[in-house]
Amino acid sequence: MAGVPVPADCDPQPAELIASAAPGEMVLDLYEVVAGLRALADLDRQSEPYLYNPPAGGHWRQGEEYPEPGTVSAMLGEDHVLAATRPGEDANTASVDSPAYRRHLAGHAIAIDPLAEVYLAAADALPGLVPLRDRHRAALAALQAADIADLLRHDPRTPHPGEDIAAIVRELPADVQHLEDFFEGWYHQREADARPQGR
């Protein structure tokens, strides 16, 4: 997906990125992150789990034939809305909460919501080649230590009906193998909250 040029000195903020991306449903939020983590947890269960590098090693790196995802952000973004960065681009070695990466998002009319941004930046920040289980624990600790109400102030979208996102963050399991059941509960709660009263 080709993007549009974005001035190299601009610093897009989450709220403006979300406002631009939301009409096309191109916002990677915490719900989508947790949905994607369920599939990555299967790779973590193997006897030799998939190892992720920090952005300095490239969100995307050149494989034997094609570019391959190297970070948790790239792996999740491949299945969701994030346009891939490429080796040689500034965004490819930048944290998802950096101006360089946000310029990449702006060029594709994509956004990462503030909660997902905190999670992904912390997951990617651990040095070296690290399995998902460890990156998830670090990301969850950062998210649970954050001021959720303040983060939500930077998201112009209407909150999901009946959803207490702060409680969801508190209850997110630290073990990636428990995310499947957690997400199923979250999904069914959203479905129940969306049903008209009396049905």
JSON list of C-alpha atoms in Angstrom, two decimals, residues 11-183:
[
{"chain": "A", "resi": 11, "resn": "ASP", "atom": "CA", "xyz": [5.19, 15.31, 14.64]},
{"chain": "A", "resi": 12, "resn": "PRO", "atom": "CA", "xyz": [1.70, 13.80, 14.22]},
{"chain": "A", "resi": 13, "resn": "GLN", "atom": "CA", "xyz": [-0.07, 13.16, 17.51]},
{"chain": "A", "resi": 14, "resn": "PRO", "atom": "CA", "xyz": [-2.30, 10.15, 18.28]},
{"chain": "A", "resi": 15, "resn": "ALA", "atom": "CA", "xyz": [-5.51, 12.21, 18.39]},
{"chain": "A", "resi": 16, "resn": "GLU", "atom": "CA", "xyz": [-5.03, 13.64, 14.89]},
{"chain": "A", "resi": 17, "resn": "LEU", "atom": "CA", "xyz": [-3.91, 10.30, 13.48]},
{"chain": "A", "resi": 18, "resn": "ILE", "atom": "CA", "xyz": [-7.00, 8.61, 14.97]},
{"chain": "A", "resi": 19, "resn": "ALA", "atom": "CA", "xyz": [-9.32, 11.34, 13.69]},
{"chain": "A", "resi": 20, "resn": "SER", "atom": "CA", "xyz": [-7.96, 10.81, 10.18]},
{"chain": "A", "resi": 21, "resn": "ALA", "atom": "CA", "xyz": [-7.91, 6.99, 10.32]},
{"chain": "A", "resi": 22, "resn": "ALA", "atom": "CA", "xyz": [-11.14, 6.22, 12.21]},
{"chain": "A", "resi": 23, "resn": "PRO", "atom": "CA", "xyz": [-13.61, 6.80, 9.33]},
{"chain": "A", "resi": 24, "resn": "GLY", "atom": "CA", "xyz": [-11.84, 4.04, 7.36]},
{"chain": "A", "resi": 25, "resn": "GLU", "atom": "CA", "xyz": [-11.59, 1.83, 10.46]},
{"chain": "A", "resi": 26, "resn": "MET", "atom": "CA", "xyz": [-7.81, 1.97, 10.18]},
{"chain": "A", "resi": 27, "resn": "VAL", "atom": "CA", "xyz": [-7.03, 2.26, 13.91]},
{"chain": "A", "resi": 28, "resn": "LEU", "atom": "CA", "xyz": [-5.08, -0.48, 15.66]},
{"chain": "A", "resi": 29, "resn": "ASP", "atom": "CA", "xyz": [-6.49, -0.45, 19.18]},
{"chain": "A", "resi": 30, "resn": "LEU", "atom": "CA", "xyz": [-5.96, -2.57, 22.28]},
{"chain": "A", "resi": 31, "resn": "TYR", "atom": "CA", "xyz": [-8.85, -4.88, 21.37]},
{"chain": "A", "resi": 32, "resn": "GLU", "atom": "CA", "xyz": [-7.19, -5.68, 18.01]},
{"chain": "A", "resi": 33, "resn": "VAL", "atom": "CA", "xyz": [-3.81, -6.09, 19.70]},
{"chain": "A", "resi": 34, "resn": "VAL", "atom": "CA", "xyz": [-5.19, -8.68, 22.12]},
{"chain": "A", "resi": 35, "resn": "ALA", "atom": "CA", "xyz": [-6.99, -10.42, 19.25]},
{"chain": "A", "resi": 36, "resn": "GLY", "atom": "CA", "xyz": [-3.71, -10.67, 17.36]},
{"chain": "A", "resi": 37, "resn": "LEU", "atom": "CA", "xyz": [-1.71, -11.82, 20.38]},
{"chain": "A", "resi": 38, "resn": "ARG", "atom": "CA", "xyz": [-3.80, -15.00, 20.54]},
{"chain": "A", "resi": 39, "resn": "ALA", "atom": "CA", "xyz": [-2.30, -16.22, 17.27]},
{"chain": "A", "resi": 40, "resn": "LEU", "atom": "CA", "xyz": [1.23, -15.18, 18.27]},
{"chain": "A", "resi": 41, "resn": "ALA", "atom": "CA", "xyz": [0.83, -17.14, 21.50]},
{"chain": "A", "resi": 42, "resn": "ASP", "atom": "CA", "xyz": [0.76, -20.34, 19.42]},
{"chain": "A", "resi": 43, "resn": "LEU", "atom": "CA", "xyz": [4.25, -19.51, 18.11]},
{"chain": "A", "resi": 44, "resn": "ASP", "atom": "CA", "xyz": [5.37, -18.90, 21.69]},
{"chain": "A", "resi": 45, "resn": "ARG", "atom": "CA", "xyz": [4.19, -22.35, 22.76]},
{"chain": "A", "resi": 46, "resn": "GLN", "atom": "CA", "xyz": [6.63, -24.16, 20.49]},
{"chain": "A", "resi": 47, "resn": "SER", "atom": "CA", "xyz": [9.74, -25.80, 21.94]},
{"chain": "A", "resi": 48, "resn": "GLU", "atom": "CA", "xyz": [11.76, -23.12, 20.13]},
{"chain": "A", "resi": 49, "resn": "PRO", "atom": "CA", "xyz": [9.53, -20.03, 20.32]},
{"chain": "A", "resi": 50, "resn": "TYR", "atom": "CA", "xyz": [9.69, -17.26, 17.74]},
{"chain": "A", "resi": 51, "resn": "LEU", "atom": "CA", "xyz": [12.05, -14.51, 18.93]},
{"chain": "A", "resi": 52, "resn": "TYR", "atom": "CA", "xyz": [11.41, -10.81, 18.36]},
{"chain": "A", "resi": 53, "resn": "ASN", "atom": "CA", "xyz": [14.00, -8.05, 18.13]},
{"chain": "A", "resi": 54, "resn": "PRO", "atom": "CA", "xyz": [13.69, -4.38, 19.11]},
{"chain": "A", "resi": 55, "resn": "PRO", "atom": "CA", "xyz": [13.07, -1.78, 16.37]},
{"chain": "A", "resi": 56, "resn": "ALA", "atom": "CA", "xyz": [16.82, -1.16, 16.03]},
{"chain": "A", "resi": 57, "resn": "GLY", "atom": "CA", "xyz": [16.95, -4.55, 14.28]},
{"chain": "A", "resi": 58, "resn": "GLY", "atom": "CA", "xyz": [14.14, -3.47, 11.96]},
{"chain": "A", "resi": 59, "resn": "HIS", "atom": "CA", "xyz": [10.38, -3.84, 12.32]},
{"chain": "A", "resi": 60, "resn": "TRP", "atom": "CA", "xyz": [10.75, -5.56, 8.96]},
{"chain": "A", "resi": 61, "resn": "ARG", "atom": "CA", "xyz": [14.01, -7.18, 7.88]},
{"chain": "A", "resi": 62, "resn": "GLN", "atom": "CA", "xyz": [15.07, -8.78, 4.65]},
{"chain": "A", "resi": 63, "resn": "GLY", "atom": "CA", "xyz": [14.51, -12.54, 4.67]},
{"chain": "A", "resi": 64, "resn": "GLU", "atom": "CA", "xyz": [15.86, -15.05, 2.21]},
{"chain": "A", "resi": 65, "resn": "GLU", "atom": "CA", "xyz": [13.25, -14.06, -0.37]},
{"chain": "A", "resi": 66, "resn": "TYR", "atom": "CA", "xyz": [10.93, -11.44, 1.11]},
{"chain": "A", "resi": 67, "resn": "PRO", "atom": "CA", "xyz": [10.89, -8.98, 4.02]},
{"chain": "A", "resi": 68, "resn": "GLU", "atom": "CA", "xyz": [9.93, -10.65, 7.30]},
{"chain": "A", "resi": 69, "resn": "PRO", "atom": "CA", "xyz": [8.48, -9.13, 10.50]},
{"chain": "A", "resi": 70, "resn": "GLY", "atom": "CA", "xyz": [11.06, -8.71, 13.25]},
{"chain": "A", "resi": 71, "resn": "THR", "atom": "CA", "xyz": [9.16, -6.96, 16.05]},
{"chain": "A", "resi": 72, "resn": "VAL", "atom": "CA", "xyz": [5.93, -7.68, 17.90]},
{"chain": "A", "resi": 73, "resn": "SER", "atom": "CA", "xyz": [4.47, -4.53, 16.31]},
{"chain": "A", "resi": 74, "resn": "ALA", "atom": "CA", "xyz": [5.29, -5.72, 12.80]},
{"chain": "A", "resi": 75, "resn": "MET", "atom": "CA", "xyz": [3.96, -9.22, 13.43]},
{"chain": "A", "resi": 76, "resn": "LEU", "atom": "CA", "xyz": [0.67, -7.88, 14.81]},
{"chain": "A", "resi": 77, "resn": "GLY", "atom": "CA", "xyz": [0.42, -5.22, 12.15]},
{"chain": "A", "resi": 78, "resn": "GLU", "atom": "CA", "xyz": [0.78, -7.77, 9.38]},
{"chain": "A", "resi": 79, "resn": "ASP", "atom": "CA", "xyz": [-2.60, -9.25, 10.31]},
{"chain": "A", "resi": 80, "resn": "HIS", "atom": "CA", "xyz": [-4.29, -5.96, 11.12]},
{"chain": "A", "resi": 81, "resn": "VAL", "atom": "CA", "xyz": [-4.12, -2.43, 9.77]},
{"chain": "A", "resi": 82, "resn": "LEU", "atom": "CA", "xyz": [-0.46, -1.38, 10.00]},
{"chain": "A", "resi": 83, "resn": "ALA", "atom": "CA", "xyz": [1.23, -0.70, 6.68]},
{"chain": "A", "resi": 84, "resn": "ALA", "atom": "CA", "xyz": [4.61, -2.41, 6.64]},
{"chain": "A", "resi": 85, "resn": "THR", "atom": "CA", "xyz": [7.74, -0.36, 6.99]},
{"chain": "A", "resi": 86, "resn": "ARG", "atom": "CA", "xyz": [10.66, -1.36, 4.79]},
{"chain": "A", "resi": 87, "resn": "PRO", "atom": "CA", "xyz": [14.41, -1.69, 5.37]},
{"chain": "A", "resi": 88, "resn": "GLY", "atom": "CA", "xyz": [16.01, 1.71, 4.83]},
{"chain": "A", "resi": 89, "resn": "GLU", "atom": "CA", "xyz": [12.96, 3.75, 5.91]},
{"chain": "A", "resi": 90, "resn": "ASP", "atom": "CA", "xyz": [13.35, 5.87, 9.05]},
{"chain": "A", "resi": 91, "resn": "ALA", "atom": "CA", "xyz": [10.22, 4.33, 10.56]},
{"chain": "A", "resi": 92, "resn": "ASN", "atom": "CA", "xyz": [11.58, 0.81, 10.19]},
{"chain": "A", "resi": 93, "resn": "THR", "atom": "CA", "xyz": [14.00, 1.28, 13.08]},
{"chain": "A", "resi": 94, "resn": "ALA", "atom": "CA", "xyz": [11.88, 3.68, 15.16]},
{"chain": "A", "resi": 95, "resn": "SER", "atom": "CA", "xyz": [9.63, 2.99, 18.12]},
{"chain": "A", "resi": 96, "resn": "VAL", "atom": "CA", "xyz": [5.91, 3.09, 17.33]},
{"chain": "A", "resi": 97, "resn": "ASP", "atom": "CA", "xyz": [5.52, 6.11, 19.64]},
{"chain": "A", "resi": 98, "resn": "SER", "atom": "CA", "xyz": [8.21, 8.15, 17.82]},
{"chain": "A", "resi": 99, "resn": "PRO", "atom": "CA", "xyz": [7.64, 11.01, 15.36]},
{"chain": "A", "resi": 100, "resn": "ALA", "atom": "CA", "xyz": [9.29, 8.96, 12.59]},
{"chain": "A", "resi": 101, "resn": "TYR", "atom": "CA", "xyz": [6.89, 6.05, 13.03]},
{"chain": "A", "resi": 102, "resn": "ARG", "atom": "CA", "xyz": [3.89, 8.35, 13.42]},
{"chain": "A", "resi": 103, "resn": "ARG", "atom": "CA", "xyz": [4.84, 10.05, 10.15]},
{"chain": "A", "resi": 104, "resn": "HIS", "atom": "CA", "xyz": [4.75, 6.61, 8.54]},
{"chain": "A", "resi": 105, "resn": "LEU", "atom": "CA", "xyz": [1.25, 6.09, 9.94]},
{"chain": "A", "resi": 106, "resn": "ALA", "atom": "CA", "xyz": [0.13, 9.54, 8.77]},
{"chain": "A", "resi": 107, "resn": "GLY", "atom": "CA", "xyz": [1.33, 8.78, 5.25]},
{"chain": "A", "resi": 108, "resn": "HIS", "atom": "CA", "xyz": [-1.01, 5.77, 5.16]},
{"chain": "A", "resi": 109, "resn": "ALA", "atom": "CA", "xyz": [-3.96, 7.32, 7.08]},
{"chain": "A", "resi": 110, "resn": "ILE", "atom": "CA", "xyz": [-3.45, 4.73, 9.83]},
{"chain": "A", "resi": 111, "resn": "ALA", "atom": "CA", "xyz": [-3.35, 5.17, 13.61]},
{"chain": "A", "resi": 112, "resn": "ILE", "atom": "CA", "xyz": [-2.46, 3.28, 16.74]},
{"chain": "A", "resi": 113, "resn": "ASP", "atom": "CA", "xyz": [-4.62, 4.19, 19.72]},
{"chain": "A", "resi": 114, "resn": "PRO", "atom": "CA", "xyz": [-2.79, 5.46, 22.83]},
{"chain": "A", "resi": 115, "resn": "LEU", "atom": "CA", "xyz": [-3.23, 2.25, 24.86]},
{"chain": "A", "resi": 116, "resn": "ALA", "atom": "CA", "xyz": [-2.01, 0.03, 22.02]},
{"chain": "A", "resi": 117, "resn": "GLU", "atom": "CA", "xyz": [0.88, 2.45, 21.44]},
{"chain": "A", "resi": 118, "resn": "VAL", "atom": "CA", "xyz": [2.04, 2.14, 25.07]},
{"chain": "A", "resi": 119, "resn": "TYR", "atom": "CA", "xyz": [1.75, -1.64, 24.88]},
{"chain": "A", "resi": 120, "resn": "LEU", "atom": "CA", "xyz": [3.60, -2.01, 21.57]},
{"chain": "A", "resi": 121, "resn": "ALA", "atom": "CA", "xyz": [6.36, 0.49, 22.40]},
{"chain": "A", "resi": 122, "resn": "ALA", "atom": "CA", "xyz": [7.10, -1.38, 25.64]},
{"chain": "A", "resi": 123, "resn": "ALA", "atom": "CA", "xyz": [6.86, -4.81, 24.01]},
{"chain": "A", "resi": 124, "resn": "ASP", "atom": "CA", "xyz": [9.36, -3.78, 21.36]},
{"chain": "A", "resi": 125, "resn": "ALA", "atom": "CA", "xyz": [11.70, -2.00, 23.79]},
{"chain": "A", "resi": 126, "resn": "LEU", "atom": "CA", "xyz": [13.34, -5.03, 25.42]},
{"chain": "A", "resi": 127, "resn": "PRO", "atom": "CA", "xyz": [16.87, -5.44, 24.02]},
{"chain": "A", "resi": 128, "resn": "GLY", "atom": "CA", "xyz": [18.00, -8.53, 22.17]},
{"chain": "A", "resi": 129, "resn": "LEU", "atom": "CA", "xyz": [16.07, -11.46, 20.76]},
{"chain": "A", "resi": 130, "resn": "VAL", "atom": "CA", "xyz": [13.23, -12.13, 23.21]},
{"chain": "A", "resi": 131, "resn": "PRO", "atom": "CA", "xyz": [10.16, -14.42, 23.06]},
{"chain": "A", "resi": 132, "resn": "LEU", "atom": "CA", "xyz": [6.63, -13.03, 23.14]},
{"chain": "A", "resi": 133, "resn": "ARG", "atom": "CA", "xyz": [6.00, -14.20, 26.72]},
{"chain": "A", "resi": 134, "resn": "ASP", "atom": "CA", "xyz": [8.67, -11.79, 28.02]},
{"chain": "A", "resi": 135, "resn": "ARG", "atom": "CA", "xyz": [7.78, -8.93, 25.72]},
{"chain": "A", "resi": 136, "resn": "HIS", "atom": "CA", "xyz": [4.11, -9.28, 26.69]},
{"chain": "A", "resi": 137, "resn": "ARG", "atom": "CA", "xyz": [4.91, -9.11, 30.42]},
{"chain": "A", "resi": 138, "resn": "ALA", "atom": "CA", "xyz": [6.99, -5.96, 29.91]},
{"chain": "A", "resi": 139, "resn": "ALA", "atom": "CA", "xyz": [4.29, -4.39, 27.75]},
{"chain": "A", "resi": 140, "resn": "LEU", "atom": "CA", "xyz": [1.54, -5.24, 30.21]},
{"chain": "A", "resi": 141, "resn": "ALA", "atom": "CA", "xyz": [3.52, -3.80, 33.11]},
{"chain": "A", "resi": 142, "resn": "ALA", "atom": "CA", "xyz": [3.98, -0.53, 31.21]},
{"chain": "A", "resi": 143, "resn": "LEU", "atom": "CA", "xyz": [0.30, -0.38, 30.29]},
{"chain": "A", "resi": 144, "resn": "GLN", "atom": "CA", "xyz": [-0.88, -1.14, 33.81]},
{"chain": "A", "resi": 145, "resn": "ALA", "atom": "CA", "xyz": [1.45, 1.54, 35.19]},
{"chain": "A", "resi": 146, "resn": "ALA", "atom": "CA", "xyz": [0.11, 4.16, 32.76]},
{"chain": "A", "resi": 147, "resn": "ASP", "atom": "CA", "xyz": [-2.60, 6.73, 33.50]},
{"chain": "A", "resi": 148, "resn": "ILE", "atom": "CA", "xyz": [-5.40, 5.14, 31.48]},
{"chain": "A", "resi": 149, "resn": "ALA", "atom": "CA", "xyz": [-7.76, 8.10, 31.84]},
{"chain": "A", "resi": 150, "resn": "ASP", "atom": "CA", "xyz": [-5.07, 10.43, 30.48]},
{"chain": "A", "resi": 151, "resn": "LEU", "atom": "CA", "xyz": [-4.35, 8.11, 27.55]},
{"chain": "A", "resi": 152, "resn": "LEU", "atom": "CA", "xyz": [-8.05, 7.93, 26.69]},
{"chain": "A", "resi": 153, "resn": "ARG", "atom": "CA", "xyz": [-8.18, 11.74, 26.53]},
{"chain": "A", "resi": 154, "resn": "HIS", "atom": "CA", "xyz": [-6.00, 11.48, 23.42]},
{"chain": "A", "resi": 155, "resn": "ASP", "atom": "CA", "xyz": [-8.50, 9.24, 21.63]},
{"chain": "A", "resi": 156, "resn": "PRO", "atom": "CA", "xyz": [-11.30, 11.27, 19.98]},
{"chain": "A", "resi": 157, "resn": "ARG", "atom": "CA", "xyz": [-13.48, 8.23, 19.28]},
{"chain": "A", "resi": 158, "resn": "THR", "atom": "CA", "xyz": [-16.61, 7.51, 21.30]},
{"chain": "A", "resi": 159, "resn": "PRO", "atom": "CA", "xyz": [-15.87, 4.77, 23.87]},
{"chain": "A", "resi": 160, "resn": "HIS", "atom": "CA", "xyz": [-17.39, 1.37, 23.25]},
{"chain": "A", "resi": 161, "resn": "PRO", "atom": "CA", "xyz": [-20.81, 1.21, 25.01]},
{"chain": "A", "resi": 162, "resn": "GLY", "atom": "CA", "xyz": [-20.65, -0.20, 28.53]},
{"chain": "A", "resi": 163, "resn": "GLU", "atom": "CA", "xyz": [-16.90, -0.88, 28.38]},
{"chain": "A", "resi": 164, "resn": "ASP", "atom": "CA", "xyz": [-14.61, -0.13, 31.33]},
{"chain": "A", "resi": 165, "resn": "ILE", "atom": "CA", "xyz": [-11.26, -0.11, 29.57]},
{"chain": "A", "resi": 166, "resn": "ALA", "atom": "CA", "xyz": [-9.36, 0.61, 32.79]},
{"chain": "A", "resi": 167, "resn": "ALA", "atom": "CA", "xyz": [-10.79, -2.57, 34.32]},
{"chain": "A", "resi": 168, "resn": "ILE", "atom": "CA", "xyz": [-9.91, -4.51, 31.17]},
{"chain": "A", "resi": 169, "resn": "VAL", "atom": "CA", "xyz": [-6.31, -3.30, 31.38]},
{"chain": "A", "resi": 170, "resn": "ARG", "atom": "CA", "xyz": [-6.13, -4.30, 35.07]},
{"chain": "A", "resi": 171, "resn": "GLU", "atom": "CA", "xyz": [-7.48, -7.78, 34.27]},
{"chain": "A", "resi": 172, "resn": "LEU", "atom": "CA", "xyz": [-5.35, -8.55, 31.20]},
{"chain": "A", "resi": 173, "resn": "PRO", "atom": "CA", "xyz": [-3.48, -11.79, 31.95]},
{"chain": "A", "resi": 174, "resn": "ALA", "atom": "CA", "xyz": [0.31, -11.72, 32.18]},
{"chain": "A", "resi": 175, "resn": "ASP", "atom": "CA", "xyz": [0.51, -15.20, 30.63]},
{"chain": "A", "resi": 176, "resn": "VAL", "atom": "CA", "xyz": [0.02, -15.00, 26.86]},
{"chain": "A", "resi": 177, "resn": "GLN", "atom": "CA", "xyz": [-1.43, -18.51, 26.90]},
{"chain": "A", "resi": 178, "resn": "HIS", "atom": "CA", "xyz": [-4.44, -17.15, 28.85]},
{"chain": "A", "resi": 179, "resn": "LEU", "atom": "CA", "xyz": [-5.24, -14.42, 26.33]},
{"chain": "A", "resi": 180, "resn": "GLU", "atom": "CA", "xyz": [-7.50, -16.66, 24.23]},
{"chain": "A", "resi": 181, "resn": "ASP", "atom": "CA", "xyz": [-10.03, -17.11, 27.04]},
{"chain": "A", "resi": 182, "resn": "PHE", "atom": "CA", "xyz": [-9.70, -13.46, 28.07]},
{"chain": "A", "resi": 183, "resn": "PHE", "atom": "CA", "xyz": [-10.39, -12.24, 24.54]}
]
